[in-house]
């Protein structure tokens, strides 16, 4: 049986940073990832990473912007810790070798981003995530640890309230394995693929969040789903907020710069939820282009600026939409982009299960509250990845030897092996498409009670069908059909939590916009949604938001 | 809005070593709009026709590097290759796994060798404790210093260059275009303290095995231009250590040889590359050549307009790379 002191699941920025911290603490660390670490979705982050390092900027302003961006649902103590650690975190990544853009004086260049009071977003062209991922992987590569590359997480083993290990699936060999671990860090990133229209990679299926939930961990604020305002119409591929940071503007089919109506002060650089709703409103009220979209214009920035600062965007628009942003507007419409919710943790990554830690997009600390600001998620992966790694290492130092039993592997994998022995049943792709249709249709940017009820009903219907899922591919080697089935099973759990939480929250706050409850309701809803797995679906409870210095105000941009 | 579709024929390589005796090609025919990326088509085949087709993919936006494969015999990212131009040119789309990496199954290859080659160039900052990083702040770096990385930070390690490279196929000692482009990225990094050692080491560890065919640059989906960075490394290596290897001595000798007479003196070139002692080992080869083409032993005549050659060299010496020339 495989055995390690600390097992990190996921090898994006959060997982790698956790692994580095745990290795530095002297623990025996294993990293499990279904992708080679350099293929992680962290690498797709484009715009940048926030840190208030400029002379005119301040950590307090970063805190305030984050609190306000979160529509006052973020825990202010966590946000303070987060913003204070931003400068040292960015400097550390620079020392690890990240190639950031520079100002003429040799300091880190900064660009303006949505919802921020100052140009605070440090960047590497429009591939900041890739730059950080490369540097961290190169740094981690100098340390001793075990990489399990291309392994799927199937489940988490918890006994008497404490983590004992994981069960994972080796894609290359086609074998399931139990892995004993004193501490497990879940850093499996987002689960945006519960939606069909998403900027997320195909691999963003929330395996760690679902496994944690299934093993008894509490999830938090799952109904808060960020829709990025600017994604390519057909494919949902992201066009970075940096495009607007560099001066890009949104226009409707009448040629109007419509953000002037919705955010008169900051226009196109309002918070993401505000911009996304504005675009949807324009289209719903008939001012979109036929087919339902608006334009993002960059042409006025000039060829040189577009091609140097927004190089990836140029390639994306040219390759995936057949549009040259130097001479043509880019047709865009919002798409699911980021999950504010996740496994509930404190600032050390600790969850409701002893020995289980989480960080990055898989976790909910919560610093993003009801809406995340651009440039804060890359920072989150590194700040809290490190904290989770330190905490997991510390826990593993004193934790009892995990007790995995002979039958654990069989018990955990018997239902999964049954998928492959069926001769009839539905393909994972069918159920995935069905789930995505339900989420796109009923749990989108604007929500209401009737839609959400229908969403709950239909997701539960798909869950029932999943009991008869069939894996037709009988090969052991690189059986993507089986990996698909594992992922769809995970996502269905999470889709249900999202829609149940959204139905229960009868207010509008941040990214959660209820047409039937258009106002923020601080008297009743200034609280986090907690979800734990019950016999008939998620059981909801609520917990207070931590306040330090900032009183809730109306959120105007 | 109805989009016109085309009938797209895909011939997809299918093989499971150990189970199948030989590879086969399965044909799938789909109606798709011409701008559909190959990856989208393959996922449609998986979802609607054959769920057992095995491939790697993730981001579908050319940033994760998972879906490189042979598309009509070119190493490309499937997510970045629209079907229309392929069909227009070849009438069908042949999909095969990348080359220079053993097939695990169907379109999935074993990349262990690729990653081992990447690790060979020590892909991390080499530090010197005597020159510590600035306490609590970033290293200063000018925008001009950032420009020296050229396009190498864009590399997504998709291995398309590795698949396209004949030197990788011919010689296991060649680390491949991606690894060398990565090495260049560290050599020009002002924070790295290992530049000299890196340049000296790579002279004997594969730098001169590059065939200068530029197929890597043609294959690269991110315009990293590995062959140009290999050329840069060669210049930097000679500047750092002098011409110490067959490869570098050959390059320098070739340059001076042409400069002298405007035409190649092959005897001189061989002697300058291998040294007089090295020439001894070449005697049997020399005899064979002499039988076929005895005139190779004679020194060539100077070409007409010899002075023009010197002007070209002077212009090249003033400018670092041919791209800088007017």
Coordinates of N, CA, C and O in Angstrom, one line a residue, chain A residues 35-36 38-41 43-44 91 93-108 127 130 134 137-139 142 149-150 172 193 198-203 234-237 311-312 315-316 319-320 427 429-430 432 472-481 484, chain B residues 16 19 35 37 39 43 46-47 51-66 79-80 104-105 108 110-112 114-115 118 123-125 127 133-143 146 149 151-158 182 185-186 189 191 221-222:
Chain A
X35 N -3.3 15.9 -14.2 CA -2.6 16.4 -15.3 C -1.1 16.6 -14.9 O -0.8 16.7 -13.7
X36 N -0.2 16.6 -15.8 CA 1.1 17.1 -15.5 C 1.0 18.5 -14.9 O 0.2 19.3 -15.4
X38 N 2.4 21.2 -15.0 CA 2.5 22.4 -15.9 C 1.3 22.5 -16.8 O 1.1 23.5 -17.5
X39 N 0.4 21.5 -16.8 CA -0.8 21.6 -17.6 C -2.1 22.0 -16.7 O -3.2 22.0 -17.2
X40 N -1.8 22.4 -15.5 CA -2.9 22.8 -14.6 C -3.6 24.0 -15.0 O -3.0 24.9 -15.8
X41 N -4.8 24.2 -14.6 CA -5.6 25.3 -15.0 C -5.1 26.6 -14.5 O -5.5 27.7 -15.0
X43 N -2.4 27.8 -15.1 CA -1.7 28.4 -16.2 C -2.6 29.2 -17.1 O -2.1 29.9 -18.0
X44 N -3.9 29.0 -17.0 CA -4.8 29.7 -17.9 C -5.1 31.1 -17.4 O -5.7 31.9 -18.1
X91 N 6.8 39.0 -4.1 CA 8.3 39.1 -4.1 C 8.9 37.7 -4.1 O 9.9 37.5 -4.8
X93 N 7.6 35.0 -5.3 CA 7.5 34.4 -6.6 C 8.5 35.0 -7.6 O 9.0 34.4 -8.5
X94 N 8.8 36.3 -7.4 CA 9.8 37.0 -8.3 C 11.1 36.3 -8.0 O 11.9 36.0 -8.9
X95 N 11.4 36.1 -6.7 CA 12.7 35.4 -6.4 C 12.8 34.0 -6.9 O 13.8 33.5 -7.2
X96 N 11.6 33.3 -7.0 CA 11.6 32.0 -7.5 C 11.9 32.0 -9.1 O 12.1 30.9 -9.6
X97 N 11.8 33.1 -9.7 CA 12.1 33.2 -11.1 C 11.0 33.7 -12.0 O 11.2 33.7 -13.2
X98 N 9.9 34.1 -11.4 CA 8.8 34.6 -12.3 C 9.2 35.8 -13.1 O 9.9 36.7 -12.6
X99 N 8.9 35.7 -14.4 CA 9.3 36.8 -15.3 C 8.1 37.8 -15.4 O 7.1 37.6 -16.2
X100 N 8.0 38.8 -14.5 CA 7.0 39.8 -14.5 C 7.3 40.9 -15.5 O 8.5 41.2 -15.7
X101 N 6.3 41.6 -16.0 CA 6.6 42.9 -16.7 C 7.2 43.9 -15.7 O 6.9 43.9 -14.5
X102 N 8.0 44.8 -16.3 CA 8.7 45.8 -15.4 C 8.4 47.2 -15.9 O 8.1 47.5 -17.1
X103 N 8.4 48.1 -14.9 CA 8.3 49.5 -15.2 C 9.7 50.0 -15.6 O 10.7 49.3 -15.5
X104 N 9.8 51.2 -16.1 CA 11.1 51.8 -16.6 C 12.1 51.8 -15.6 O 13.3 51.6 -15.8
X105 N 11.7 52.0 -14.3 CA 12.7 52.0 -13.2 C 13.1 50.6 -12.7 O 13.9 50.5 -11.7
X106 N 12.6 49.6 -13.3 CA 13.1 48.2 -13.0 C 12.1 47.6 -11.9 O 12.3 46.4 -11.6
X107 N 11.2 48.3 -11.4 CA 10.2 47.7 -10.4 C 9.1 46.9 -11.2 O 9.1 46.9 -12.4
X108 N 8.3 46.2 -10.4 CA 7.2 45.4 -11.0 C 6.2 46.4 -11.6 O 5.7 47.3 -10.9
X127 N -0.4 36.4 -19.5 CA -0.2 35.0 -19.2 C 0.4 34.9 -17.8 O 1.4 34.1 -17.6
X130 N 0.5 31.4 -16.2 CA 1.5 30.5 -16.8 C 2.9 30.9 -16.2 O 3.7 30.0 -15.9
X134 N 5.1 28.2 -14.1 CA 6.4 27.8 -14.5 C 7.4 28.0 -13.4 O 8.2 27.1 -13.0
X137 N 6.8 25.6 -10.4 CA 7.2 24.2 -10.7 C 8.7 24.1 -10.8 O 9.2 23.1 -10.3
X138 N 9.3 25.1 -11.3 CA 10.8 25.0 -11.4 C 11.4 25.1 -10.0 O 12.4 24.3 -9.7
X139 N 10.8 25.9 -9.1 CA 11.3 25.9 -7.7 C 11.0 24.6 -7.0 O 11.9 24.1 -6.3
X142 N 13.3 21.5 -7.4 CA 14.6 21.3 -6.8 C 14.4 20.6 -5.5 O 15.4 20.3 -4.8
X149 N 1.7 11.4 -11.3 CA 1.2 12.2 -12.5 C 0.1 11.4 -13.2 O 0.3 10.2 -13.5
X150 N -0.9 12.1 -13.5 CA -2.1 11.5 -14.2 C -2.8 10.4 -13.4 O -3.0 9.3 -13.8
X172 N -2.6 5.8 -16.3 CA -1.7 5.1 -17.2 C -1.8 3.5 -17.1 O -1.7 2.8 -18.1
X193 N -17.0 23.2 -14.8 CA -17.5 22.3 -15.9 C -18.9 21.8 -15.5 O -19.5 21.0 -16.3
X198 N -18.6 27.9 -20.0 CA -17.6 28.2 -19.0 C -16.3 28.5 -19.6 O -16.0 28.0 -20.7
X199 N -15.5 29.4 -18.9 CA -14.1 29.6 -19.3 C -13.2 28.5 -18.9 O -12.1 28.4 -19.3
X200 N -13.7 27.7 -17.9 CA -12.8 26.7 -17.3 C -12.4 25.6 -18.3 O -13.1 25.2 -19.2
X201 N -11.2 25.0 -18.0 CA -10.7 23.8 -18.7 C -11.7 22.6 -18.5 O -12.4 22.6 -17.5
X202 N -11.6 21.7 -19.4 CA -12.3 20.4 -19.3 C -12.1 19.7 -18.0 O -12.9 19.0 -17.5
X203 N -10.8 19.9 -17.5 CA -10.4 19.2 -16.3 C -11.0 19.8 -15.0 O -10.8 19.2 -13.9
X234 N -18.9 31.7 -28.9 CA -19.2 30.3 -29.2 C -18.5 29.3 -28.3 O -19.1 28.4 -27.8
X235 N -17.2 29.6 -28.0 CA -16.5 28.6 -27.2 C -16.4 28.8 -25.7 O -16.0 28.0 -24.9
X236 N -16.7 30.1 -25.3 CA -16.6 30.4 -23.9 C -15.2 30.6 -23.5 O -14.9 30.8 -22.3
X237 N -14.3 30.7 -24.4 CA -12.9 30.9 -24.1 C -12.7 32.4 -23.6 O -13.2 33.3 -24.1
X311 N -0.9 39.9 -26.1 CA -0.5 38.9 -27.1 C -1.3 37.7 -27.2 O -1.8 37.2 -28.2
X312 N -1.6 37.1 -26.0 CA -2.4 35.8 -25.9 C -3.8 36.1 -26.4 O -4.4 35.2 -27.1
X315 N -3.9 36.1 -30.1 CA -3.9 34.7 -30.6 C -5.2 34.1 -30.4 O -5.7 33.4 -31.3
X316 N -5.8 34.2 -29.2 CA -7.1 33.6 -28.9 C -8.1 34.1 -29.9 O -8.9 33.3 -30.5
X319 N -7.3 32.8 -33.4 CA -7.4 31.4 -33.6 C -8.8 30.8 -33.4 O -9.2 29.9 -34.0
X320 N -9.5 31.3 -32.3 CA -10.7 30.7 -31.9 C -12.0 31.4 -32.3 O -13.1 30.9 -32.1
X427 N -23.9 6.8 -21.2 CA -22.5 7.2 -21.3 C -22.3 8.5 -20.4 O -23.2 9.3 -20.3
X429 N -20.7 11.1 -21.0 CA -20.8 12.4 -21.8 C -22.3 12.8 -21.9 O -22.6 14.0 -21.9
X430 N -23.2 11.9 -22.0 CA -24.6 12.2 -22.1 C -25.1 12.9 -20.8 O -25.8 13.9 -20.9
X432 N -23.2 14.3 -18.6 CA -22.5 15.6 -18.4 C -23.2 16.7 -19.2 O -23.5 17.8 -18.7
X472 N -18.2 2.2 -21.3 CA -18.2 1.2 -22.4 C -16.7 0.8 -22.7 O -16.5 -0.4 -23.1
X473 N -15.8 1.7 -22.5 CA -14.4 1.4 -22.8 C -13.9 0.3 -21.9 O -13.9 0.5 -20.6
X474 N -13.4 -0.8 -22.4 CA -13.0 -1.9 -21.5 C -11.5 -1.9 -21.3 O -11.0 -2.8 -20.7
X475 N -10.8 -1.0 -21.9 CA -9.3 -1.0 -21.8 C -8.9 -0.5 -20.4 O -9.5 0.3 -19.8
X476 N -7.7 -1.0 -20.0 CA -7.2 -0.5 -18.7 C -6.3 0.7 -18.9 O -6.1 1.6 -18.0
X477 N -5.7 0.8 -20.0 CA -4.7 1.9 -20.3 C -5.4 3.2 -20.7 O -6.1 3.2 -21.7
X478 N -5.1 4.2 -19.9 CA -5.6 5.6 -20.3 C -7.1 5.5 -20.7 O -7.5 6.0 -21.8
X479 N -7.9 5.0 -19.8 CA -9.4 4.9 -20.1 C -10.1 6.2 -19.7 O -10.5 6.4 -18.6
X480 N -10.1 7.1 -20.7 CA -10.7 8.5 -20.5 C -12.2 8.4 -20.1 O -12.8 9.2 -19.4
X481 N -12.8 7.3 -20.7 CA -14.3 7.1 -20.4 C -14.5 6.9 -18.9 O -15.5 7.4 -18.4
X484 N -13.9 10.2 -17.2 CA -15.1 11.0 -17.4 C -16.2 10.7 -16.4 O -16.9 11.6 -15.8
Chain B
X16 N -3.4 0.0 -29.1 CA -3.0 -0.3 -27.7 C -1.9 -1.3 -27.6 O -2.1 -2.5 -27.8
X19 N -1.9 -5.2 -26.6 CA -3.2 -5.8 -26.9 C -3.5 -5.9 -28.4 O -3.9 -7.0 -28.8
X35 N -14.9 26.0 -39.2 CA -14.0 26.6 -38.2 C -13.8 25.8 -36.9 O -13.2 26.1 -36.0
X37 N -12.5 23.4 -34.3 CA -11.2 22.9 -34.0 C -11.2 21.4 -34.0 O -12.2 20.7 -33.7
X39 N -9.9 19.4 -32.0 CA -10.2 18.8 -30.6 C -11.7 18.7 -30.4 O -12.2 17.7 -29.9
X43 N -13.7 15.3 -29.5 CA -14.5 15.2 -28.3 C -16.0 14.8 -28.7 O -16.7 14.1 -28.0
X46 N -15.9 11.2 -29.4 CA -15.9 10.5 -28.1 C -17.3 10.5 -27.5 O -17.7 9.5 -26.9
X47 N -18.0 11.6 -27.5 CA -19.3 11.7 -26.9 C -20.4 11.0 -27.7 O -21.3 10.5 -27.1
X51 N -16.7 6.2 -27.3 CA -16.1 6.7 -26.0 C -14.8 6.1 -25.7 O -14.1 6.5 -24.7
X52 N -14.3 5.1 -26.5 CA -13.1 4.4 -26.1 C -11.9 5.1 -26.8 O -10.7 4.7 -26.5
X53 N -12.1 6.1 -27.6 CA -11.0 6.9 -28.2 C -10.2 7.6 -27.1 O -10.8 8.4 -26.3
X54 N -8.9 7.4 -27.0 CA -8.1 7.9 -25.9 C -7.2 9.1 -26.3 O -6.5 8.9 -27.3
X55 N -7.3 10.2 -25.6 CA -6.5 11.3 -25.9 C -6.3 12.2 -24.7 O -7.1 12.0 -23.7
X56 N -5.3 13.1 -24.7 CA -5.2 14.0 -23.6 C -5.7 15.4 -24.1 O -5.5 15.8 -25.2
X57 N -6.4 16.1 -23.2 CA -6.9 17.4 -23.5 C -7.3 18.1 -22.2 O -7.6 17.4 -21.2
X58 N -7.2 19.4 -22.2 CA -7.8 20.1 -21.0 C -8.3 21.5 -21.3 O -9.5 21.7 -21.3
X59 N -7.5 22.4 -21.6 CA -8.0 23.8 -21.6 C -8.8 24.2 -22.8 O -9.5 25.2 -22.8
X60 N -8.6 23.6 -23.9 CA -9.1 23.9 -25.3 C -8.9 25.3 -25.7 O -9.5 25.8 -26.6
X61 N -7.8 26.0 -25.1 CA -7.5 27.3 -25.6 C -6.0 27.5 -25.8 O -5.5 28.6 -25.6
X62 N -5.3 26.5 -26.1 CA -3.9 26.6 -26.4 C -3.0 27.1 -25.3 O -2.1 27.9 -25.6
X63 N -3.3 26.8 -24.1 CA -2.5 27.3 -23.0 C -2.0 26.2 -22.0 O -1.1 26.4 -21.3
X64 N -2.6 25.0 -22.1 CA -2.2 23.9 -21.2 C -1.2 22.9 -21.9 O -0.5 22.2 -21.2
X65 N -1.2 22.9 -23.2 CA -0.2 22.1 -23.9 C -0.6 20.6 -23.9 O 0.3 19.8 -24.1
X66 N -1.8 20.2 -23.6 CA -2.1 18.8 -23.5 C -2.4 18.1 -24.8 O -2.1 16.9 -24.9
X79 N -6.6 21.7 -30.4 CA -7.6 22.7 -30.0 C -7.4 23.9 -30.9 O -8.3 24.8 -31.0
X80 N -6.2 24.0 -31.5 CA -5.9 25.3 -32.3 C -5.9 25.1 -33.8 O -5.6 26.0 -34.5
X104 N 1.3 5.2 -25.7 CA 0.7 4.5 -24.6 C -0.6 3.8 -25.1 O -0.9 2.7 -24.8
X105 N -1.4 4.7 -25.7 CA -2.7 4.2 -26.3 C -3.2 5.2 -27.3 O -3.3 6.4 -26.9
X108 N -2.4 9.0 -27.1 CA -1.7 9.3 -25.8 C -0.3 8.8 -25.9 O -0.2 7.6 -26.1
X110 N 3.8 8.5 -24.2 CA 4.5 8.5 -23.0 C 5.5 9.7 -23.0 O 6.4 9.7 -23.9
X111 N 5.4 10.7 -22.2 CA 6.2 11.9 -22.2 C 7.3 11.9 -21.3 O 8.0 12.9 -21.1
X112 N 7.6 10.7 -20.6 CA 8.7 10.7 -19.6 C 10.0 11.2 -20.2 O 10.7 11.9 -19.6
X114 N 10.6 13.1 -22.7 CA 10.5 14.6 -23.0 C 10.7 15.4 -21.7 O 11.5 16.3 -21.6
X115 N 10.1 14.9 -20.6 CA 10.3 15.6 -19.3 C 11.7 15.4 -18.8 O 12.3 16.3 -18.1
X118 N 13.9 17.8 -20.4 CA 13.6 19.2 -19.9 C 14.4 19.3 -18.5 O 15.1 20.4 -18.3
X123 N 16.2 23.3 -15.1 CA 15.2 24.4 -15.4 C 14.8 25.0 -14.1 O 13.6 24.9 -13.7
X124 N 15.7 25.7 -13.5 CA 15.3 26.5 -12.3 C 16.5 27.5 -12.1 O 17.6 27.4 -12.6
X125 N 16.2 28.6 -11.4 CA 17.2 29.6 -11.1 C 18.4 29.0 -10.3 O 18.1 28.3 -9.3
X127 N 21.3 29.7 -7.9 CA 21.6 30.9 -7.0 C 23.0 30.7 -6.5 O 23.6 29.7 -6.5
X133 N 19.4 37.3 -2.9 CA 18.3 38.1 -3.4 C 18.0 39.3 -2.5 O 18.3 39.2 -1.3
X134 N 17.5 40.4 -3.1 CA 17.3 41.6 -2.2 C 16.2 41.3 -1.2 O 15.2 40.7 -1.5
X135 N 16.5 41.6 0.1 CA 15.7 41.3 1.2 C 14.3 42.0 1.1 O 14.3 43.3 1.0
X136 N 13.3 41.3 1.0 CA 11.9 41.9 1.1 C 11.5 42.7 -0.1 O 10.5 43.3 -0.1
X137 N 12.3 42.6 -1.2 CA 11.8 43.3 -2.4 C 12.3 42.6 -3.7 O 13.1 41.7 -3.6
X138 N 11.7 43.0 -4.8 CA 12.0 42.3 -6.0 C 13.4 42.6 -6.5 O 13.9 43.7 -6.2
X139 N 14.0 41.7 -7.3 CA 15.2 42.1 -8.1 C 14.8 43.1 -9.1 O 13.8 43.0 -9.8
X140 N 15.6 44.2 -9.2 CA 15.3 45.1 -10.3 C 15.6 44.5 -11.6 O 16.5 43.7 -11.7
X141 N 14.7 44.8 -12.6 CA 15.0 44.2 -14.0 C 14.4 45.2 -14.9 O 13.2 45.6 -14.8
X142 N 15.1 45.6 -15.9 CA 14.6 46.6 -16.8 C 13.7 46.0 -17.9 O 13.8 44.8 -18.1
X143 N 12.8 46.8 -18.5 CA 12.0 46.2 -19.6 C 12.9 45.6 -20.7 O 12.5 44.6 -21.3
X146 N 13.8 42.2 -19.7 CA 12.7 41.3 -19.9 C 12.6 40.9 -21.4 O 12.3 39.8 -21.7
X149 N 14.3 37.7 -22.9 CA 13.7 36.4 -22.9 C 13.1 36.0 -24.2 O 12.8 34.9 -24.5
X151 N 10.5 35.2 -26.8 CA 9.2 34.5 -26.7 C 9.2 33.3 -25.8 O 8.2 32.6 -25.7
X152 N 10.4 33.0 -25.2 CA 10.5 31.7 -24.4 C 9.5 31.6 -23.3 O 9.1 30.5 -23.0
X153 N 9.1 32.7 -22.6 CA 8.2 32.5 -21.5 C 6.8 32.0 -22.0 O 6.0 31.5 -21.2
X154 N 6.6 32.0 -23.3 CA 5.2 31.6 -23.8 C 5.2 30.1 -23.9 O 4.1 29.5 -24.2
X155 N 6.3 29.4 -23.7 CA 6.3 27.9 -24.0 C 5.3 27.2 -23.0 O 5.3 27.5 -21.8
X156 N 4.5 26.4 -23.6 CA 3.5 25.6 -22.8 C 3.9 24.1 -22.7 O 3.1 23.3 -22.3
X157 N 5.1 23.8 -23.1 CA 5.6 22.4 -23.0 C 4.7 21.4 -23.6 O 4.6 20.3 -23.1
X158 N 4.2 21.7 -24.8 CA 3.2 20.8 -25.4 C 4.0 19.7 -26.2 O 3.4 18.7 -26.5
X182 N 14.2 26.4 -23.2 CA 14.1 26.7 -21.7 C 15.5 27.0 -21.1 O 15.6 28.0 -20.3
X185 N 16.2 30.6 -21.8 CA 15.4 31.4 -20.8 C 16.2 31.7 -19.5 O 16.1 32.8 -19.0
X186 N 16.9 30.6 -19.1 CA 17.7 30.8 -17.8 C 19.0 31.5 -18.1 O 19.5 32.2 -17.3
X189 N 18.6 35.2 -18.0 CA 18.0 35.7 -16.8 C 19.0 36.4 -15.9 O 19.9 35.7 -15.5
X191 N 18.9 37.2 -13.0 CA 18.9 36.6 -11.7 C 19.7 35.3 -11.5 O 20.0 34.9 -10.4
X221 N 3.3 26.1 -31.5 CA 2.0 26.8 -31.5 C 2.0 28.2 -30.8 O 1.1 29.0 -30.9
X222 N 3.1 28.5 -30.1 CA 3.2 29.7 -29.3 C 4.3 30.6 -29.8 O 4.6 31.6 -29.1

